[in-house]
Amino acid sequence: MSRTAVEIVAREVEGVQRDLEVLKKFPQVNCINIPDLMRYEFKSWNAAKITNPILPTIPHVRAMDIDLTKPLPMIDAFKSAGIKEVLVIAGDPPQDMLTTVYPTESVDVIRKFREELPEVKVYAGLDQYRSGIREELYKVERKAQAGASGFFTQPFFDMRYLEMYADLLENFEVYWGVSPVLSMRSKGYWERKDKAVFPKDFEPTMDWNINFAHKVIDFIDATDSGLYFMPITIDIADYLPKIYC
């Protein structure tokens, strides 16, 4: 059965509650995905305490925040909130020398979750742009061997590229990322920072982005896979009604 996750950013309690009220209006949305951002003190698993009773919630955990010599710091929060899923990512390096991080890799944290919270389903990140396809597929295999049950991708903007990856990952549970890009400046950012691939017919318009989202929705319905909306530059209250009108 296809499943749709929507990412919300947990800046503070009020914002999370506001986004939750929006998502409750869309029965097509099956779960919430909450990144754990270094610039905010509000942890993803604490935000999940608010959302998980209403919609199954998948908080992010950054591998670089985890000290492998100590128990997972979010164990009690996961258990008290009934959180049953997590997305483990590598995390971006801090911008200063004051933030403590560790040389911990995603596979280490995936394995640690399987050992310390075996009832929690672990997902891993998949970045289809950062390296060659063969290298990324090797990372997928390593994460799966460590205990990852599925994968969340970076945003796709080209159906041909998505379908190629879908063919290579047919034996895995995958949530295909979609994120609206509404300016040439934003397109340049994705190309420069993340090496994203855009099709020749791309247009930085809402109509183009909504049409692409509909193509991915049709794809996940046909393949029983997952969809991961990341409305980074637009409020979900403006974005979702245009998709599910």
Short mmCIF file of N, CA and C in Angstrom, two decimals, residues 86 90 113 120 129 163:
data_model
loop_
_atom_site.label_atom_id
_atom_site.label_comp_id
_atom_site.label_asym_id
_atom_site.label_seq_id
_atom_site.Cartn_x
_atom_site.Cartn_y
_atom_site.Cartn_z
N VAL A 86 11.89 5.72 12.75
CA VAL A 86 12.92 6.75 12.81
C VAL A 86 13.67 6.78 11.48
N ALA A 90 23.09 11.13 8.05
CA ALA A 90 24.45 11.47 8.47
C ALA A 90 24.48 12.81 9.20
N PHE A 113 20.20 1.41 16.96
CA PHE A 113 18.74 1.40 17.13
C PHE A 113 18.21 -0.03 17.14
N VAL A 120 11.49 -0.34 17.07
CA VAL A 120 11.40 0.83 16.19
C VAL A 120 11.90 0.47 14.79
N TYR A 129 22.34 12.01 -5.62
CA TYR A 129 23.17 12.98 -6.32
C TYR A 129 24.62 13.04 -5.84
N GLU A 163 12.52 6.85 -12.13
CA GLU A 163 12.16 5.51 -12.59
C GLU A 163 13.38 4.61 -12.73
#
